[in-house]
Short mmCIF file of C-alpha atoms in Angstrom, two decimals:
data_model
loop_
_atom_site.label_atom_id
_atom_site.label_comp_id
_atom_site.label_asym_id
_atom_site.label_seq_id
_atom_site.Cartn_x
_atom_site.Cartn_y
_atom_site.Cartn_z
CA MET A 21 -22.13 -133.00 -18.96
CA LEU A 22 -25.68 -131.61 -18.89
CA SER A 23 -25.65 -131.38 -15.08
CA ALA A 24 -22.34 -129.48 -15.14
CA PHE A 25 -23.77 -127.06 -17.71
CA CYS A 26 -26.92 -126.52 -15.57
CA ALA A 27 -24.81 -125.93 -12.45
CA PHE A 28 -22.71 -123.39 -14.32
CA ALA A 29 -25.81 -121.66 -15.67
CA LEU A 30 -27.39 -121.39 -12.22
CA THR A 31 -24.25 -120.06 -10.52
CA SER A 32 -23.40 -117.55 -13.24
CA CYS A 33 -26.80 -115.78 -13.18
CA LYS A 34 -27.48 -113.50 -10.25
CA MET A 35 -31.00 -112.71 -9.13
CA ALA A 36 -31.50 -109.78 -6.83
CA ILE A 37 -34.61 -108.32 -5.24
CA VAL A 38 -33.98 -104.64 -4.64
CA PRO A 39 -35.80 -103.28 -1.57
CA GLN A 40 -38.17 -100.59 -2.80
CA ALA A 41 -40.67 -98.43 -0.93
CA ILE A 42 -43.18 -97.05 -3.43
CA ASN A 43 -45.78 -94.27 -3.04
CA THR A 44 -48.19 -93.21 -5.73
CA VAL A 45 -50.56 -90.26 -5.88
CA ASN A 46 -52.84 -88.84 -8.54
CA SER A 47 -51.93 -85.35 -9.56
CA VAL A 48 -54.31 -83.07 -11.39
CA SER A 49 -54.53 -79.46 -12.36
CA LEU A 50 -57.17 -77.25 -10.77
CA ASP A 51 -59.12 -77.25 -14.05
CA GLU A 52 -59.30 -81.06 -14.17
CA MET A 53 -60.61 -81.31 -10.61
CA ASN A 54 -63.85 -79.57 -11.60
CA LEU A 55 -64.10 -78.21 -8.04
CA GLU A 56 -65.03 -74.76 -6.93
CA ARG A 57 -62.75 -72.85 -4.59
CA LYS A 58 -65.14 -73.50 -1.69
CA ASP A 59 -64.59 -77.28 -2.08
CA TYR A 60 -60.94 -77.33 -0.99
CA THR A 61 -58.25 -75.54 0.96
CA VAL A 62 -54.70 -75.04 -0.22
CA LEU A 63 -52.61 -75.94 2.84
CA GLN A 64 -49.20 -74.92 1.53
CA THR A 65 -46.76 -75.16 -1.34
CA ILE A 66 -44.03 -77.73 -0.83
CA SER A 67 -40.74 -78.43 -2.52
CA ALA A 68 -38.84 -81.73 -2.45
CA GLU A 69 -35.43 -82.57 -3.94
CA ALA A 70 -33.36 -85.59 -4.83
CA THR A 71 -29.84 -85.90 -6.20
CA VAL A 72 -28.49 -89.04 -7.89
CA THR A 73 -24.98 -89.50 -9.24
CA TYR A 74 -24.12 -91.80 -12.14
CA LYS A 75 -20.45 -92.77 -12.22
CA GLN A 76 -18.78 -95.01 -14.75
CA ASN A 77 -15.92 -96.61 -12.82
CA SER A 78 -14.59 -98.60 -15.75
CA SER A 79 -15.76 -99.79 -19.13
CA ARG A 80 -17.64 -102.63 -17.43
CA LYS A 81 -18.91 -101.12 -14.15
CA VAL A 82 -21.35 -98.30 -13.34
CA THR A 83 -22.46 -96.93 -9.96
CA VAL A 84 -25.75 -95.12 -9.38
CA GLN A 85 -25.93 -93.55 -5.92
CA GLU A 86 -28.32 -91.25 -4.04
CA GLU A 87 -26.58 -88.20 -2.52
CA GLY A 88 -27.61 -88.99 1.07
CA ASN A 89 -26.43 -92.63 0.68
CA GLU A 90 -29.99 -93.99 0.86
CA PHE A 91 -29.01 -96.48 -1.82
CA LYS A 92 -26.17 -97.48 -4.10
CA PHE A 93 -26.52 -99.70 -7.17
CA ILE A 94 -23.55 -101.18 -9.00
CA TYR A 95 -24.21 -102.44 -12.52
CA LYS A 96 -21.83 -104.64 -14.45
CA TYR A 97 -21.62 -105.26 -18.17
CA HIS A 98 -21.97 -108.99 -18.93
CA LYS A 99 -21.04 -110.58 -22.21
CA GLY A 100 -20.65 -114.26 -22.80
CA LEU A 101 -22.45 -117.51 -23.50
CA PHE A 102 -25.85 -116.33 -22.17
CA HIS A 103 -25.43 -112.69 -23.28
CA PRO A 104 -23.58 -112.79 -26.62
CA LYS A 105 -24.45 -109.16 -27.45
CA GLY A 106 -23.79 -108.05 -23.87
CA GLU A 107 -26.05 -106.33 -21.35
CA TRP A 108 -25.95 -104.27 -18.18
CA ALA A 109 -27.20 -106.10 -15.12
CA LEU A 110 -27.46 -105.23 -11.43
CA ASP A 111 -24.37 -106.64 -9.73
CA ARG A 112 -24.69 -105.33 -6.15
CA PHE A 113 -26.76 -102.88 -4.20
CA SER A 114 -27.15 -101.42 -0.74
CA GLY A 115 -29.91 -99.45 0.91
CA VAL A 116 -33.56 -99.02 0.00
CA ALA A 117 -34.90 -97.27 -3.12
CA ARG A 118 -37.77 -95.01 -1.96
CA LEU A 119 -39.68 -94.14 -5.11
CA GLY A 120 -42.84 -92.15 -5.80
CA TYR A 121 -44.95 -91.74 -8.89
CA LEU A 122 -47.62 -89.35 -10.16
CA ASP A 123 -50.69 -90.27 -12.17
CA ASN A 124 -50.23 -93.51 -14.02
CA ASP A 125 -46.49 -93.24 -14.58
CA TYR A 126 -45.85 -96.15 -12.17
CA SER A 127 -46.44 -98.72 -14.90
CA LYS A 128 -43.98 -96.93 -17.18
CA TYR A 129 -41.06 -97.07 -14.75
CA GLU A 130 -41.77 -99.91 -12.33
CA SER A 131 -38.84 -102.09 -13.41
CA PHE A 132 -36.14 -99.53 -14.09
CA VAL A 133 -34.25 -100.11 -10.83
CA THR A 134 -33.19 -103.62 -11.75
CA ASP A 135 -33.54 -103.62 -15.55
CA ARG A 136 -32.05 -100.36 -16.71
CA ILE A 137 -29.53 -97.74 -15.67
CA ARG A 138 -31.88 -94.75 -15.53
CA PRO A 139 -30.55 -92.27 -12.95
CA GLU A 140 -32.77 -89.43 -14.21
CA PHE A 141 -35.91 -91.46 -13.41
CA MET A 142 -34.47 -92.42 -10.04
CA ALA A 143 -33.90 -88.76 -9.12
CA ARG A 144 -37.41 -87.90 -10.31
CA SER A 145 -39.04 -90.76 -8.43
CA ILE A 146 -37.18 -90.05 -5.19
CA ALA A 147 -38.20 -86.36 -5.28
CA ILE A 148 -41.82 -87.34 -5.94
CA TYR A 149 -41.68 -89.84 -3.05
CA ARG A 150 -40.50 -87.06 -0.75
CA ALA A 151 -43.25 -84.67 -2.00
CA ILE A 152 -45.91 -87.34 -1.36
CA ASN A 153 -44.56 -87.83 2.18
CA ALA A 154 -44.64 -84.06 2.76
CA CYS A 155 -48.29 -84.08 1.66
CA LYS A 156 -49.11 -86.84 4.13
CA VAL A 157 -47.26 -85.10 6.97
CA ALA A 158 -49.14 -81.85 6.27
CA GLY A 159 -52.48 -83.69 6.41
CA GLY A 160 -53.23 -83.15 2.72
CA ASP A 161 -55.45 -85.16 0.43
CA GLY A 162 -53.37 -84.62 -2.71
CA LEU A 163 -50.92 -82.60 -4.73
CA ILE A 164 -52.06 -80.23 -7.42
CA GLU A 165 -50.18 -78.53 -10.22
CA PRO A 166 -46.83 -80.27 -9.63
CA ILE A 167 -43.80 -78.75 -11.34
CA ILE A 168 -40.94 -81.19 -11.83
CA SER A 169 -37.54 -79.96 -12.88
CA THR A 170 -34.43 -82.08 -13.44
CA ASN A 171 -31.00 -80.53 -13.89
CA VAL A 172 -27.99 -82.43 -15.14
CA GLU A 173 -24.34 -81.52 -14.72
CA GLN A 174 -20.98 -83.13 -15.35
CA SER A 175 -19.56 -83.70 -11.88
CA GLY A 176 -16.33 -85.42 -12.86
CA PRO A 177 -14.57 -87.00 -15.82
CA ARG A 178 -16.83 -90.07 -15.71
CA SER A 179 -19.57 -88.77 -13.44
CA VAL A 180 -22.93 -87.08 -14.06
CA THR A 181 -25.24 -85.67 -11.37
CA PHE A 182 -29.03 -85.52 -11.74
CA LYS A 183 -30.90 -83.18 -9.38
CA THR A 184 -34.70 -83.15 -9.44
CA THR A 185 -36.95 -80.67 -7.65
CA VAL A 186 -40.71 -81.18 -7.26
CA SER A 187 -42.89 -78.23 -6.26
CA ALA A 188 -46.63 -78.64 -5.73
CA LYS A 189 -49.56 -77.30 -3.76
CA ILE A 190 -50.97 -79.50 -1.01
CA ILE A 191 -54.76 -79.46 -0.88
CA LYS A 192 -57.29 -80.65 1.67
CA LEU A 193 -60.77 -81.43 0.38
CA LYS A 194 -63.61 -80.04 2.47
CA VAL A 195 -65.91 -82.69 3.92
CA ASP A 196 -69.58 -82.49 2.99
CA GLY A 197 -71.59 -80.36 5.41
CA LYS A 198 -68.59 -78.49 6.83
#
């Protein structure tokens, strides 16, 4: 009896490791840097976007998908012996979640992909990831004065779209003696 219960328990619980690529960068305002203008060069101002759609397919299934099909997460509502009050859990996924964070916000959101349905944070994190990559491509040392804006709109009867735009200045610190 106990072995049958254990076998049931092991087969009814799904464990998934979601592939994530994570970038972090410190962001500061010009005042916080305590640098003079001669200490750095502003390379350019960049803008990065991300769009994530949240769609409730039924009363027990939710899909969170990135606009360019980089990833798709399907959450299912589970209620039963092990979840008497019920909870949302990741059921299936495809793709890779490429996420970026500013300052120390990584610790605040590091588990939201598998634990919670938080499409607004996904859109924000993807846009930040793209801004960090733009900084690296431009040869910058960091982003200053980031402006992050998330817009939300009803895109269908059971669908909501979150679009985040990150704008920031890319700076290059001047090396001593140059």
